mmCIF file of N, CA and C in Angstrom:
data_model
loop_
_atom_site.group_PDB
_atom_site.id
_atom_site.type_symbol
_atom_site.label_atom_id
_atom_site.label_comp_id
_atom_site.label_asym_id
_atom_site.label_seq_id
_atom_site.Cartn_x
_atom_site.Cartn_y
_atom_site.Cartn_z
ATOM 1 N N MET A 1018 0.836 -1.197 0.000
ATOM 2 C CA MET A 1018 0.000 0.000 0.000
ATOM 3 C C MET A 1018 0.875 1.253 0.000
ATOM 4 N N PRO A 1019 0.509 2.238 -0.811
ATOM 5 C CA PRO A 1019 1.289 3.472 -0.799
ATOM 6 C C PRO A 1019 1.010 4.282 0.468
ATOM 7 N N SER A 1020 1.958 5.146 0.760
ATOM 8 C CA SER A 1020 1.781 5.980 1.952
ATOM 9 C C SER A 1020 0.742 7.068 1.680
ATOM 10 N N HIS A 1021 0.232 7.656 2.724
ATOM 11 C CA HIS A 1021 -0.765 8.723 2.580
ATOM 12 C C HIS A 1021 -0.123 10.004 2.070
ATOM 13 N N LYS A 1022 1.093 10.290 2.541
ATOM 14 C CA LYS A 1022 1.795 11.493 2.105
ATOM 15 C C LYS A 1022 2.789 11.121 1.009
ATOM 16 N N THR A 1023 2.790 11.901 -0.061
ATOM 17 C CA THR A 1023 3.824 11.698 -1.069
ATOM 18 C C THR A 1023 5.108 12.358 -0.580
ATOM 19 N N PHE A 1024 6.210 12.030 -1.230
ATOM 20 C CA PHE A 1024 7.494 12.584 -0.804
ATOM 21 C C PHE A 1024 7.542 14.097 -1.007
ATOM 22 N N ILE A 1025 6.917 14.588 -2.081
ATOM 23 C CA ILE A 1025 6.910 16.034 -2.347
ATOM 24 C C ILE A 1025 6.156 16.769 -1.249
ATOM 25 N N ILE A 1026 5.008 16.238 -0.849
ATOM 26 C CA ILE A 1026 4.230 16.851 0.232
ATOM 27 C C ILE A 1026 5.039 16.831 1.522
ATOM 28 N N LYS A 1027 5.719 15.718 1.766
ATOM 29 C CA LYS A 1027 6.509 15.589 2.984
ATOM 30 C C LYS A 1027 7.646 16.616 3.010
ATOM 31 N N LYS A 1028 8.277 16.866 1.850
ATOM 32 C CA LYS A 1028 9.345 17.864 1.775
ATOM 33 C C LYS A 1028 8.799 19.262 2.040
ATOM 34 N N LYS A 1029 7.619 19.570 1.478
ATOM 35 C CA LYS A 1029 7.015 20.887 1.699
ATOM 36 C C LYS A 1029 6.684 21.094 3.170
ATOM 37 N N LEU A 1030 6.122 20.072 3.801
ATOM 38 C CA LEU A 1030 5.772 20.181 5.219
ATOM 39 C C LEU A 1030 7.022 20.352 6.079
ATOM 40 N N ALA A 1031 8.095 19.659 5.728
ATOM 41 C CA ALA A 1031 9.345 19.780 6.487
ATOM 42 C C ALA A 1031 9.910 21.187 6.364
ATOM 43 N N LYS A 1032 9.826 21.777 5.172
ATOM 44 C CA LYS A 1032 10.327 23.140 4.983
ATOM 45 C C LYS A 1032 9.516 24.124 5.819
ATOM 46 N N LYS A 1033 8.196 23.965 5.825
ATOM 47 C CA LYS A 1033 7.351 24.864 6.607
ATOM 48 C C LYS A 1033 7.629 24.713 8.098
ATOM 49 N N MET A 1034 7.924 23.496 8.546
ATOM 50 C CA MET A 1034 8.259 23.292 9.956
ATOM 51 C C MET A 1034 9.563 23.993 10.319
ATOM 52 N N ARG A 1035 10.529 23.980 9.397
ATOM 53 C CA ARG A 1035 11.804 24.660 9.659
ATOM 54 C C ARG A 1035 11.620 26.170 9.691
ATOM 55 N N GLN A 1036 10.727 26.687 8.856
ATOM 56 C CA GLN A 1036 10.504 28.128 8.800
ATOM 57 C C GLN A 1036 9.737 28.628 10.021
ATOM 58 N N ASN A 1037 8.902 27.772 10.598
ATOM 59 C CA ASN A 1037 8.054 28.173 11.709
ATOM 60 C C ASN A 1037 8.821 27.998 13.018
ATOM 61 N N ARG A 1038 9.673 28.966 13.316
ATOM 62 C CA ARG A 1038 10.462 28.893 14.538
ATOM 63 C C ARG A 1038 10.639 30.304 15.080
ATOM 64 N N PRO A 1039 10.936 30.438 16.362
ATOM 65 C CA PRO A 1039 11.102 31.779 16.912
ATOM 66 C C PRO A 1039 12.333 32.481 16.351
ATOM 67 N N ILE A 1040 12.301 33.802 16.411
ATOM 68 C CA ILE A 1040 13.428 34.608 15.956
ATOM 69 C C ILE A 1040 14.579 34.421 16.938
ATOM 70 N N PRO A 1041 15.812 34.245 16.457
ATOM 71 C CA PRO A 1041 16.946 34.088 17.368
ATOM 72 C C PRO A 1041 17.111 35.297 18.289
ATOM 73 N N HIS A 1042 17.560 35.028 19.488
ATOM 74 C CA HIS A 1042 17.676 36.081 20.497
ATOM 75 C C HIS A 1042 18.670 37.158 20.078
ATOM 76 N N TRP A 1043 19.756 36.767 19.412
ATOM 77 C CA TRP A 1043 20.776 37.750 19.039
ATOM 78 C C TRP A 1043 20.250 38.734 18.003
ATOM 79 N N ILE A 1044 19.291 38.320 17.179
ATOM 80 C CA ILE A 1044 18.694 39.260 16.222
ATOM 81 C C ILE A 1044 17.819 40.259 16.959
ATOM 82 N N ARG A 1045 17.099 39.786 17.971
ATOM 83 C CA ARG A 1045 16.256 40.700 18.754
ATOM 84 C C ARG A 1045 17.114 41.721 19.480
ATOM 85 N N MET A 1046 18.279 41.295 19.960
ATOM 86 C CA MET A 1046 19.174 42.234 20.638
ATOM 87 C C MET A 1046 19.779 43.220 19.632
ATOM 88 N N ARG A 1047 20.158 42.716 18.452
ATOM 89 C CA ARG A 1047 20.807 43.551 17.440
ATOM 90 C C ARG A 1047 19.856 44.619 16.915
ATOM 91 N N THR A 1048 18.594 44.260 16.697
ATOM 92 C CA THR A 1048 17.641 45.203 16.111
ATOM 93 C C THR A 1048 16.860 45.963 17.178
ATOM 94 N N ASP A 1049 17.259 45.821 18.412
ATOM 95 C CA ASP A 1049 16.597 46.501 19.529
ATOM 96 C C ASP A 1049 15.121 46.117 19.605
ATOM 97 N N ASN A 1050 14.847 44.840 19.343
ATOM 98 C CA ASN A 1050 13.520 44.238 19.462
ATOM 99 C C ASN A 1050 12.500 44.861 18.510
ATOM 100 N N THR A 1051 12.949 45.435 17.388
ATOM 101 C CA THR A 1051 12.014 45.944 16.385
ATOM 102 C C THR A 1051 12.097 45.029 15.173
ATOM 103 N N ILE A 1052 11.212 44.070 15.119
ATOM 104 C CA ILE A 1052 11.165 43.111 14.024
ATOM 105 C C ILE A 1052 10.011 43.513 13.122
ATOM 106 N N ARG A 1053 10.312 43.745 11.853
ATOM 107 C CA ARG A 1053 9.278 44.133 10.903
ATOM 108 C C ARG A 1053 9.001 42.992 9.947
ATOM 109 N N PHE A 1054 7.755 42.875 9.558
ATOM 110 C CA PHE A 1054 7.344 41.859 8.600
ATOM 111 C C PHE A 1054 7.123 42.545 7.268
ATOM 112 N N VAL A 1055 7.918 42.199 6.273
ATOM 113 C CA VAL A 1055 7.775 42.781 4.949
ATOM 114 C C VAL A 1055 7.208 41.703 4.042
ATOM 115 N N SER A 1056 5.959 41.854 3.696
ATOM 116 C CA SER A 1056 5.341 40.842 2.848
ATOM 117 C C SER A 1056 5.414 41.277 1.396
ATOM 118 N N SER A 1057 5.247 40.333 0.523
ATOM 119 C CA SER A 1057 5.289 40.631 -0.903
ATOM 120 C C SER A 1057 4.100 41.492 -1.315
ATOM 121 N N VAL A 1058 3.005 41.417 -0.559
ATOM 122 C CA VAL A 1058 1.832 42.236 -0.871
ATOM 123 C C VAL A 1058 2.158 43.707 -0.654
ATOM 124 N N ILE A 1059 2.823 44.020 0.442
ATOM 125 C CA ILE A 1059 3.216 45.403 0.721
ATOM 126 C C ILE A 1059 4.207 45.870 -0.334
ATOM 127 N N TYR A 1060 5.145 45.000 -0.717
ATOM 128 C CA TYR A 1060 6.152 45.342 -1.717
ATOM 129 C C TYR A 1060 5.492 45.677 -3.049
ATOM 130 N N ARG A 1061 4.512 44.849 -3.463
ATOM 131 C CA ARG A 1061 3.812 45.116 -4.716
ATOM 132 C C ARG A 1061 3.028 46.421 -4.639
ATOM 133 N N PHE A 1062 2.447 46.717 -3.475
ATOM 134 C CA PHE A 1062 1.689 47.952 -3.285
ATOM 135 C C PHE A 1062 2.606 49.165 -3.443
ATOM 136 N N VAL A 1063 3.791 49.095 -2.862
ATOM 137 C CA VAL A 1063 4.750 50.199 -2.963
ATOM 138 C C VAL A 1063 5.205 50.371 -4.410
ATOM 139 N N LEU A 1064 5.444 49.271 -5.105
ATOM 140 C CA LEU A 1064 5.837 49.365 -6.514
ATOM 141 C C LEU A 1064 4.749 50.026 -7.349
ATOM 142 N N GLU A 1065 3.502 49.685 -7.067
ATOM 143 C CA GLU A 1065 2.382 50.266 -7.810
ATOM 144 C C GLU A 1065 2.301 51.772 -7.570
ATOM 145 N N ILE A 1066 2.498 52.203 -6.343
ATOM 146 C CA ILE A 1066 2.471 53.638 -6.027
ATOM 147 C C ILE A 1066 3.604 54.355 -6.750
ATOM 148 N N ASN A 1067 4.791 53.754 -6.749
ATOM 149 C CA ASN A 1067 5.930 54.369 -7.435
ATOM 150 C C ASN A 1067 5.680 54.470 -8.936
ATOM 151 N N ARG A 1068 5.077 53.441 -9.511
ATOM 152 C CA ARG A 1068 4.778 53.458 -10.937
ATOM 153 C C ARG A 1068 3.797 54.581 -11.268
ATOM 154 N N GLU A 1069 2.772 54.736 -10.434
ATOM 155 C CA GLU A 1069 1.769 55.779 -10.673
ATOM 156 C C GLU A 1069 2.379 57.167 -10.540
ATOM 157 N N SER A 1070 3.262 57.351 -9.567
ATOM 158 C CA SER A 1070 3.871 58.669 -9.385
ATOM 159 C C SER A 1070 4.816 58.995 -10.536
ATOM 160 N N ASN A 1071 5.476 57.986 -11.105
ATOM 161 C CA ASN A 1071 6.358 58.226 -12.248
ATOM 162 C C ASN A 1071 5.563 58.560 -13.506
ATOM 163 N N LEU A 1072 4.383 57.987 -13.644
ATOM 164 C CA LEU A 1072 3.558 58.271 -14.813
ATOM 165 C C LEU A 1072 2.982 59.678 -14.768
ATOM 166 N N SER A 1073 2.677 60.171 -13.587
ATOM 167 C CA SER A 1073 2.052 61.487 -13.463
ATOM 168 C C SER A 1073 3.051 62.625 -13.635
ATOM 169 N N THR A 1074 4.345 62.357 -13.497
ATOM 170 C CA THR A 1074 5.340 63.436 -13.646
ATOM 171 C C THR A 1074 5.836 63.573 -15.056
#
């Protein structure tokens, strides 16, 4: 009988488990406990604003 999880699914789950971990303490000390989350959605939004401002000038 085949397994329930394929190897590709298992690799994806393992990667997500590695990513889901607390921030190292030395980074919190280095950045003075200001950790920012920069998502690709915010990045795309900023690019769109820059594009619009360049078109209007």
